Short mmCIF file of C-alpha atoms in Angstrom, two decimals:
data_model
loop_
_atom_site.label_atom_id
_atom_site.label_comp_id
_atom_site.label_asym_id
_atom_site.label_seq_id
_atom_site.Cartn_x
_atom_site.Cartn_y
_atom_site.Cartn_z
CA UNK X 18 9.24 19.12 -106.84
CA UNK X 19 5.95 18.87 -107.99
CA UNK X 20 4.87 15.88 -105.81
CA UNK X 21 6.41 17.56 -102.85
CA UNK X 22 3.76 21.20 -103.91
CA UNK X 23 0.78 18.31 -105.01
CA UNK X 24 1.21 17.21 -100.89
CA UNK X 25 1.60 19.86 -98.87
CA UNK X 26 -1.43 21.73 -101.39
CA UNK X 27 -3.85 17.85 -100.29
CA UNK X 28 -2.82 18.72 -96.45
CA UNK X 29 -3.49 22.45 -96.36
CA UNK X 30 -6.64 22.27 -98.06
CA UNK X 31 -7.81 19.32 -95.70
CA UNK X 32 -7.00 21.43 -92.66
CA UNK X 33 -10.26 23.69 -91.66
CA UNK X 34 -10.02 27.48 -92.25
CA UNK X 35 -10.08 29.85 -89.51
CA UNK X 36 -13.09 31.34 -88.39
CA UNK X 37 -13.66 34.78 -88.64
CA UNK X 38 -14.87 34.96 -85.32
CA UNK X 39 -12.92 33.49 -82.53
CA UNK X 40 -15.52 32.42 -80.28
CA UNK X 41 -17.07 29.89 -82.92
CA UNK X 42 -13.50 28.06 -82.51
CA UNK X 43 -13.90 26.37 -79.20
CA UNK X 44 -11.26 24.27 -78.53
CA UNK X 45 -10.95 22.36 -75.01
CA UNK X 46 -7.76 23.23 -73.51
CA UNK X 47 -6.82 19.53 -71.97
CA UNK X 48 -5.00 19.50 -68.80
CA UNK X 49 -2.40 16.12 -68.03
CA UNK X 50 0.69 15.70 -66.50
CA UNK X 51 2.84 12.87 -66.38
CA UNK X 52 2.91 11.43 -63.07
CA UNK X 53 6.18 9.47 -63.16
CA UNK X 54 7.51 11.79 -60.04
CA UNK X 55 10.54 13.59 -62.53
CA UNK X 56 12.22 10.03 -62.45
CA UNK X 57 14.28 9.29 -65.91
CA UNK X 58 12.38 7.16 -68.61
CA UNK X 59 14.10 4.60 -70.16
CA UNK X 60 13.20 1.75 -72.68
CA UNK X 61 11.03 -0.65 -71.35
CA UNK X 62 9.63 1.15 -68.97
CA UNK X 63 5.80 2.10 -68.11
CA UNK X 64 4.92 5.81 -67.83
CA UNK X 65 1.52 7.11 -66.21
CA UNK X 66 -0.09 9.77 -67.56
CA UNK X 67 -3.33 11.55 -65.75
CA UNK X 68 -6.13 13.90 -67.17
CA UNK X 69 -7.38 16.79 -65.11
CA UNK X 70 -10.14 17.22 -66.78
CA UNK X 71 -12.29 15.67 -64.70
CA UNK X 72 -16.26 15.89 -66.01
CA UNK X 73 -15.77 14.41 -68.79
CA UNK X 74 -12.17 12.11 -68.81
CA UNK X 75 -13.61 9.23 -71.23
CA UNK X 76 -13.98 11.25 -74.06
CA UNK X 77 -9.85 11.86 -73.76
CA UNK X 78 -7.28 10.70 -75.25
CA UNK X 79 -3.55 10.32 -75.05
CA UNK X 80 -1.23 10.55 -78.63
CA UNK X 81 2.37 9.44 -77.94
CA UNK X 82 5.00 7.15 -79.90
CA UNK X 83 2.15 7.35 -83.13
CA UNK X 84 -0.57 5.52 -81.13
CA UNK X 85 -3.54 6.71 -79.12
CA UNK X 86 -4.35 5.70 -75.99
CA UNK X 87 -8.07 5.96 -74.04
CA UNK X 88 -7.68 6.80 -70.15
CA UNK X 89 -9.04 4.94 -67.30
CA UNK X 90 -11.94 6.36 -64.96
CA UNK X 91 -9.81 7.53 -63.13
CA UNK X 92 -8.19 10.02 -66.20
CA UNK X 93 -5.01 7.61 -65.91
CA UNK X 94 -3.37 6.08 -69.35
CA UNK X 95 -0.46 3.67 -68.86
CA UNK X 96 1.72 3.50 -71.62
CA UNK X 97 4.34 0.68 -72.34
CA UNK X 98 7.38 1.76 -73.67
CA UNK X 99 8.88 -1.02 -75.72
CA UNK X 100 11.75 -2.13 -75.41
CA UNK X 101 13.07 -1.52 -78.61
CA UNK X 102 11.71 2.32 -78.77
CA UNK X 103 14.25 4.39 -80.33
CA UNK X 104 15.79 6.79 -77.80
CA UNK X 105 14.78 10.33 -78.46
CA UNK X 106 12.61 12.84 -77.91
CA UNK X 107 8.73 12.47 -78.56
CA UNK X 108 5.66 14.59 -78.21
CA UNK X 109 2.86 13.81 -75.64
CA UNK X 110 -1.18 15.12 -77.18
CA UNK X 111 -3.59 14.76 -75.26
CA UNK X 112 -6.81 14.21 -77.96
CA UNK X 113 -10.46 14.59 -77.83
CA UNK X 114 -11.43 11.72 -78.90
CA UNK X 115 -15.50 12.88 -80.23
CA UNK X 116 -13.79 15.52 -82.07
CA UNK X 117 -12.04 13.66 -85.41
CA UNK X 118 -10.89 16.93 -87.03
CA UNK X 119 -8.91 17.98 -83.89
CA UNK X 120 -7.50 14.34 -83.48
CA UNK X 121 -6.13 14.10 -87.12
CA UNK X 122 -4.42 17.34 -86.35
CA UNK X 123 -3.24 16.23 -83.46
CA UNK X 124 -1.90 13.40 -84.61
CA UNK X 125 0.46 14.84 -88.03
CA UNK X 126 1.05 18.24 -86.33
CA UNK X 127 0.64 18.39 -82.76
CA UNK X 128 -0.61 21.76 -83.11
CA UNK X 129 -2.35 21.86 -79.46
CA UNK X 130 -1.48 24.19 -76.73
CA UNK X 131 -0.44 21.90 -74.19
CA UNK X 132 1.81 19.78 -75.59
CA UNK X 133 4.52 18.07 -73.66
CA UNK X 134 7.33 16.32 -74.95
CA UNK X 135 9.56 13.59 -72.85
CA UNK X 136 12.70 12.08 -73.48
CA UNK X 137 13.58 7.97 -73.95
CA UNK X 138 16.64 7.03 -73.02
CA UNK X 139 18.18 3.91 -73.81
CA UNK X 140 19.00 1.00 -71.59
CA UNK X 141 21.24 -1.64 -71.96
CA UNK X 142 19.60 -5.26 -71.23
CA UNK X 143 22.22 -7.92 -69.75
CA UNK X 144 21.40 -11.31 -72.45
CA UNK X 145 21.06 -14.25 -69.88
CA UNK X 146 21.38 -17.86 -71.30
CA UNK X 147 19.20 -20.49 -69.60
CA UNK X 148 21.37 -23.37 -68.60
CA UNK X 149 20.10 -27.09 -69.96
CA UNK X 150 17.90 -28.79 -67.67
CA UNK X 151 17.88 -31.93 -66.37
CA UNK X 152 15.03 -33.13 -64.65
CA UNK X 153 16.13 -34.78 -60.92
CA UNK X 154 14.55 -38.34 -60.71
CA UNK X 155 11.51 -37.30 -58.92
CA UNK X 156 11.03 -35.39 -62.23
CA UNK X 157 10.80 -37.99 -64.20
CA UNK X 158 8.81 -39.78 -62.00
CA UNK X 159 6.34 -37.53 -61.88
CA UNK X 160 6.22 -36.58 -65.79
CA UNK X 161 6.05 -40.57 -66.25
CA UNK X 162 2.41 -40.66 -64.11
CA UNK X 163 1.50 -37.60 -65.71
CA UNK X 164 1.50 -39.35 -69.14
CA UNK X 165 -0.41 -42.02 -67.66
#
């Protein structure tokens, strides 16, 4: 119990108190969408994900499956999906990535705005054995003057 107060006392008193006066707290709302056209996402797949925020896209961000990922010019990150992601639900951030205190937030609490979350579903990969090979004798022909 008192390693559980000890931790949650380290975070809270690492996060940055309110201001008392809302306009010195000027967060940049971040505007993305996910531009994989409302089609399912599975394991293994690739999804595209595209900043709005056009002035100034290199200084963004995208947090999703614990890593970060920096967008093209263009305000586009791809992001692999490995095969062996769990299915589930997971949280899309999009980060400024000048701003450290807002990313570290980001990151343990996803405590921006505009969060949006997806869903992995799983996929079922057929296991294909390669057959032996034998090498025709033109093969070994060739892999003999190779050597040479």
């Amino acid at each position: 119990m008192k390693t559980w107060i000890a931790v949650f006392t380290t975070i809270f008193v690492m996060l940055p108190a309110p201001a008392a006066d809302s306009t010195e707290t000027k967060r940049t709302i971040i505007d993305f969408e996910i531009l994989n056209g409302g089609l399912p996402i599975y394991q293994g797949n690739t999804l595209a994900i595209k900043i709005n925020n056009k002035p100034d896209v290199e200084k963004f961000g995208i947090n999703v499956f614990g890593k970060i990922y920096r967008v093209n010019a263009r305000g586009v990150a791809f992001v692999g999906i490995d095969a062996d992601q769990k299915p589930g639900k997971y949280d899309i951030a999009p980060i400024d990535l000048n701003d450290k205190e807002t990313s570290w937030q980001y990151e343990f609490f996803c405590s921006c705005c505009n969060c949006k979350t997806i869903e992995v579903l799983p996929r079922k990969y057929e296991e294909e054995r390669m057959k032996k090979f034998t090498p025709t004798e033109k093969q070994k022909q060739q892999r003999i003057h190779e050597g040479q």
